CSV table of C-alpha atoms in Angstrom, one decimal:
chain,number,residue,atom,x,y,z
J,1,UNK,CA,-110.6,130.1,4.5
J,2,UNK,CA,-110.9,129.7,8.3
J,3,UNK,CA,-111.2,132.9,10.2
J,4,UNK,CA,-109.2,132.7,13.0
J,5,UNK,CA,-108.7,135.1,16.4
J,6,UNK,CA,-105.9,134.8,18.6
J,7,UNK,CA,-107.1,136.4,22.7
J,8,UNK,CA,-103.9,138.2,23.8
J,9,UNK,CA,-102.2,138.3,20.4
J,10,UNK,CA,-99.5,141.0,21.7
J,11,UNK,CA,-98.0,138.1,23.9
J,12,UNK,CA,-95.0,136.2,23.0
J,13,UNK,CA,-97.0,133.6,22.1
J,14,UNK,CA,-99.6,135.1,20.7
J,15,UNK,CA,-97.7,136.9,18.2
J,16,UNK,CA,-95.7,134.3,16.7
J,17,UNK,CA,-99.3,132.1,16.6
J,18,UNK,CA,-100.8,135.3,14.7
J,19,UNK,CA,-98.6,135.9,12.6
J,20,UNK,CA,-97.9,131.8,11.3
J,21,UNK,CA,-101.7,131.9,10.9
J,22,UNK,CA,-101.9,134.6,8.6
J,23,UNK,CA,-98.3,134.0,6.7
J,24,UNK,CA,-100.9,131.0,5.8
J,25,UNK,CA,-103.8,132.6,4.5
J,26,UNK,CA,-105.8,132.5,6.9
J,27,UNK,CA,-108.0,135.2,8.2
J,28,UNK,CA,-106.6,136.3,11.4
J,29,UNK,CA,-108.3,138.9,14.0
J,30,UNK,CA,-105.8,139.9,17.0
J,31,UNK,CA,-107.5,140.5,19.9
J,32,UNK,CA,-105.4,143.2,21.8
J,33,UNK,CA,-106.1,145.6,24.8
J,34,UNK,CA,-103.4,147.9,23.0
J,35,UNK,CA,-102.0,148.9,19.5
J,36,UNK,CA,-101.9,145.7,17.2
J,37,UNK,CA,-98.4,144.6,17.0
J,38,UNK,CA,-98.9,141.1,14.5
J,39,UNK,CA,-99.4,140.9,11.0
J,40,UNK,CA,-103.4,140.1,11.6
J,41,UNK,CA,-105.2,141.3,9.0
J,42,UNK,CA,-107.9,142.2,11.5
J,43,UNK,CA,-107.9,144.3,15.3
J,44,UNK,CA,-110.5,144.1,17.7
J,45,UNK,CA,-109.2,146.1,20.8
J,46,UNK,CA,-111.2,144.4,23.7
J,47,UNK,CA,-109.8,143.2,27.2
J,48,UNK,CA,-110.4,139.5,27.1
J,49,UNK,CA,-112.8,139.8,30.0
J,50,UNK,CA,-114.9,142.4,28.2
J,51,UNK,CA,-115.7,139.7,25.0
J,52,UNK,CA,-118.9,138.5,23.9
J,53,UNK,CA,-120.5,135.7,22.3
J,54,UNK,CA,-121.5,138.4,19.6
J,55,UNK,CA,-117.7,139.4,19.1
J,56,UNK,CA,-116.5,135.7,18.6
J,57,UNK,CA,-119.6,134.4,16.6
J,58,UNK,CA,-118.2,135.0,13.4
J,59,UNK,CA,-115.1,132.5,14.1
J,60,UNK,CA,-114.4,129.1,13.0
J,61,UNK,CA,-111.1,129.0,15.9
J,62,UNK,CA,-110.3,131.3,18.9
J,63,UNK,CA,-106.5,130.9,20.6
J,64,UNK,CA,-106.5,132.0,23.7
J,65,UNK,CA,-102.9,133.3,24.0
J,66,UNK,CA,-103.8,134.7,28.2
J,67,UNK,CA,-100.6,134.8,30.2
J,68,UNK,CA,-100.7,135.5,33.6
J,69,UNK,CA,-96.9,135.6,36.1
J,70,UNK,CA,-97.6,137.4,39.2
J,71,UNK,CA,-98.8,135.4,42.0
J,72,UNK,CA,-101.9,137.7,42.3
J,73,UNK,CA,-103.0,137.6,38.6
J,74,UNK,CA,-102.5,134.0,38.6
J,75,UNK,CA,-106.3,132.8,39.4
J,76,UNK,CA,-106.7,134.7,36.0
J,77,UNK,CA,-105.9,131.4,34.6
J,78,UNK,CA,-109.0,129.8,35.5
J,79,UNK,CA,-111.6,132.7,35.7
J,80,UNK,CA,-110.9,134.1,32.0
J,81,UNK,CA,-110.8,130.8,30.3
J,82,UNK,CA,-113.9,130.1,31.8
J,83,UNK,CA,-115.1,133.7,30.6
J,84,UNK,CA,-114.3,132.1,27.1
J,85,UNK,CA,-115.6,129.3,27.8
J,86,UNK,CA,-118.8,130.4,28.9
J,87,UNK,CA,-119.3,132.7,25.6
J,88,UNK,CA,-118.2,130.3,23.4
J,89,UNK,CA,-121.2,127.3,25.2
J,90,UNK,CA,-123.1,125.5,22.4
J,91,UNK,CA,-121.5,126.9,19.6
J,92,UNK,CA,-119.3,125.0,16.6
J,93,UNK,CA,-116.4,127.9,17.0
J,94,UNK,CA,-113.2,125.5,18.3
J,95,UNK,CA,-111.2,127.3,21.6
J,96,UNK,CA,-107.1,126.1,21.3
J,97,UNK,CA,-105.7,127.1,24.6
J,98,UNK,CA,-101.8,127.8,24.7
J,99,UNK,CA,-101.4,125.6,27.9
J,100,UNK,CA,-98.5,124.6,30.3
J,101,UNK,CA,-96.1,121.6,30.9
J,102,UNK,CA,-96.0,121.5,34.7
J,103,UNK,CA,-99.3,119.6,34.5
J,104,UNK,CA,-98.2,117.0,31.2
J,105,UNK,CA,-97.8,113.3,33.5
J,106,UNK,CA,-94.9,111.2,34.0
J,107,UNK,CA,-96.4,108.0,34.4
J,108,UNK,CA,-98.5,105.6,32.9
J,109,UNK,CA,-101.0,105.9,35.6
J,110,UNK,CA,-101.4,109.5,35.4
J,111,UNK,CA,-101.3,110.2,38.7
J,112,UNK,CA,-97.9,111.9,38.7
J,113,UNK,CA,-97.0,115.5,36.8
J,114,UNK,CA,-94.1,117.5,36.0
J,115,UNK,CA,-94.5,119.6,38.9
J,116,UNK,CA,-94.4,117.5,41.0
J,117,UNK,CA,-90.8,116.1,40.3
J,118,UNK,CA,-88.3,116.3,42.6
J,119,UNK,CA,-85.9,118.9,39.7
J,120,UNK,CA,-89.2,121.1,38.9
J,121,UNK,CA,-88.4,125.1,40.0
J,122,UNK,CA,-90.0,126.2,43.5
J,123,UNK,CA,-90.6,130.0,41.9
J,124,UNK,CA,-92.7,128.0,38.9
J,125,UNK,CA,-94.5,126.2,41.0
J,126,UNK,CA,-97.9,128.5,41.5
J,127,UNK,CA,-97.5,128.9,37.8
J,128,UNK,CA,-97.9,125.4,37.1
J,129,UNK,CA,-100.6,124.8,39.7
J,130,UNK,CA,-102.7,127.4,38.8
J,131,UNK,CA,-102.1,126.8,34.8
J,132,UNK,CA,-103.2,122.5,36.3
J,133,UNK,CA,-106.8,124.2,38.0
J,134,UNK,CA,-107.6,125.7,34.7
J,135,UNK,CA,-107.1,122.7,33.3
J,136,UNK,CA,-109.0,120.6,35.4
J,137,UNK,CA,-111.8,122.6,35.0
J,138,UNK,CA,-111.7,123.1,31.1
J,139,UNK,CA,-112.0,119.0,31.1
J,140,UNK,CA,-115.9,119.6,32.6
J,141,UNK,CA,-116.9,122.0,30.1
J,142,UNK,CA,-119.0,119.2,27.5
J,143,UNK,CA,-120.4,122.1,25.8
J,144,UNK,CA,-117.3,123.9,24.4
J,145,UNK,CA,-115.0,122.4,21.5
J,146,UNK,CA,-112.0,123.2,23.2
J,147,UNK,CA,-108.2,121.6,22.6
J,148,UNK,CA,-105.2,122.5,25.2
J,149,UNK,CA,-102.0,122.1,24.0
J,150,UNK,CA,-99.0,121.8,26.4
J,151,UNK,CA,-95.7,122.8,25.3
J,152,UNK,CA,-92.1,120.6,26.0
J,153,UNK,CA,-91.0,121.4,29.6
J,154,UNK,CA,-88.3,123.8,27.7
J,155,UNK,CA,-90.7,126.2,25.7
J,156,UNK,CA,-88.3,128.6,24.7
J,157,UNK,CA,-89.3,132.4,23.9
J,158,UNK,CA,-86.1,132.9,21.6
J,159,UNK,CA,-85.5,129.0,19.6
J,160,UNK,CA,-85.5,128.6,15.8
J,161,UNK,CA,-88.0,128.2,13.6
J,162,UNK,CA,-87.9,124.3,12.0
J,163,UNK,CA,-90.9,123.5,11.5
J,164,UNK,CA,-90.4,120.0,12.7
J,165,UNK,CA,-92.5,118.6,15.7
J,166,UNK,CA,-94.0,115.6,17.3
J,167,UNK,CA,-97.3,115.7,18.9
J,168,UNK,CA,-98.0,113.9,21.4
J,169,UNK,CA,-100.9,113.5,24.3
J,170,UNK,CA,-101.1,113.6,28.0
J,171,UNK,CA,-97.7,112.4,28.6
J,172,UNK,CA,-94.2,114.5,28.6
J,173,UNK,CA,-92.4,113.1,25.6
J,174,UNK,CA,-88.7,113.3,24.9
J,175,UNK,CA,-87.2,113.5,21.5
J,176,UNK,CA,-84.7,111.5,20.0
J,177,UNK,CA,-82.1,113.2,21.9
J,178,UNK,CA,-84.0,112.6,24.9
J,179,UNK,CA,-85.3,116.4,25.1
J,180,UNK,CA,-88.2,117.8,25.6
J,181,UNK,CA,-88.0,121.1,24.1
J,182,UNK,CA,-89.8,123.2,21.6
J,183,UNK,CA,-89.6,126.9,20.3
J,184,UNK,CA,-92.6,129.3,20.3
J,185,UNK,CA,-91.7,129.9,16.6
J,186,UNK,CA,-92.4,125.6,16.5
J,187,UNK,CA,-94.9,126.0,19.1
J,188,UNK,CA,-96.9,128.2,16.6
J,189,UNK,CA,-96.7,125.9,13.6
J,190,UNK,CA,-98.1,123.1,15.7
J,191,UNK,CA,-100.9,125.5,16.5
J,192,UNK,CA,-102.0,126.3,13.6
J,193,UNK,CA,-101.8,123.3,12.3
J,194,UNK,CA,-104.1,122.1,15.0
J,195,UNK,CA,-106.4,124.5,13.3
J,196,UNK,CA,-106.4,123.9,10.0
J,197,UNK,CA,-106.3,119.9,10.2
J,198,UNK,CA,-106.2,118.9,13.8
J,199,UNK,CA,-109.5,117.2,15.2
J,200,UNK,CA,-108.8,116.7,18.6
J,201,UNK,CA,-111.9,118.0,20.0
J,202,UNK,CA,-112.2,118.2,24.0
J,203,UNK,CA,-108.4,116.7,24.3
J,204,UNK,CA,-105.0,117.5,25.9
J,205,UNK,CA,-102.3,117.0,23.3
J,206,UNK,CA,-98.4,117.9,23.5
J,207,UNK,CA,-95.7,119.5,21.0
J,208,UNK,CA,-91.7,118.3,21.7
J,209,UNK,CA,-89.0,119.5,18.6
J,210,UNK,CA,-88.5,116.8,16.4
């Protein structure tokens, strides 16, 4: 059984990845700053910041869940991933990052993103940049077994649970209804799913609603 912890499991994210993980079997820690509100079977009550390589040793997966909106929490993006990253150096434990779209490309080339588009929303704009550094930086860590995984450009808080999804890699894919949406709830599956038979060590790889 793969123990698993989600960072930030109190999120919306988080939550719903917590709680698919351990409707599964598996052996879930949430890692929370506050009261546990997911069906985890285990709590560690830590700030993210204040983890060590002791408290995530015993894991085969950590999910880092970290959400940060406000334009001055937004370096957060990159400084506690790194913070994970850095305690997790050397070691077999796999780190699944709950990532963003703005940076999935739009050309073969890869030299053109979602945010960059012409339709892309001015007030998500920092989001998507700072969520892109993090990124960037995460691709020149050789010595953590990390996976990000973007969302569909509409990653909806509230959508249905069907348990249908394509996966996909750097670029933004479209359905067949030409969408590129997903659910948390779906989100989650694809997650775990990641975890328990995924093997895409030090890669970027997409979710869309089947």
């Amino acid at each position: 059984m793969k123990r698993i912890a989600v960072v930030c499991a109190n999120g919306k994210a988080g939550k719903l990845i917590a709680n698919e993980a351990a409707a599964r079997g598996l052996d879930v820690t949430a890692v929370v700053r506050s009261e546990n509100q997911t069906k985890a079977q285990h709590v560690l009550q830590k700030d993210l910041y204040d983890l060590t390589a002791e408290d995530l040793e015993q894991f085969d997966a950590v999910v880092d869940a970290f959400g940060a909106w406000t334009e001055e929490t937004l370096p957060q993006h990159s400084t506690s991933l790194k913070h994970l990253c850095d305690i997790l150096s050397g070691k077999e434990t796999r780190l699944l990052i709950v990532g963003g779209a703005g940076s999935l490309y739009v050309n073969p080339e890869h030299t053109a993103c979602v945010a960059d588009g012409p339709d892309f929303p001015d007030a998500f704009k920092p989001l998507a940049a700072a969520m892109a550094k993090a990124l960037g930086e995460l691709r020149e860590r050789k010595d953590v077994r990390w996976t990000y995984i973007s969302p569909a450009g509409d990653f909806q808080a509230e959508g249905e649970k069907t348990g249908k999804y394509i996966l996909g890699g750097e670029e933004l894919m479209l359905n067949e209804k030409g969408e590129s949406i997903i659910s948390y709830a779906d989100y989650a599956v694809a997650m775990v799913d990641e975890i328990t038979e995924g093997s895409h060590i030090q890669e970027r790889i997409s979710v869309v609603r089947k």
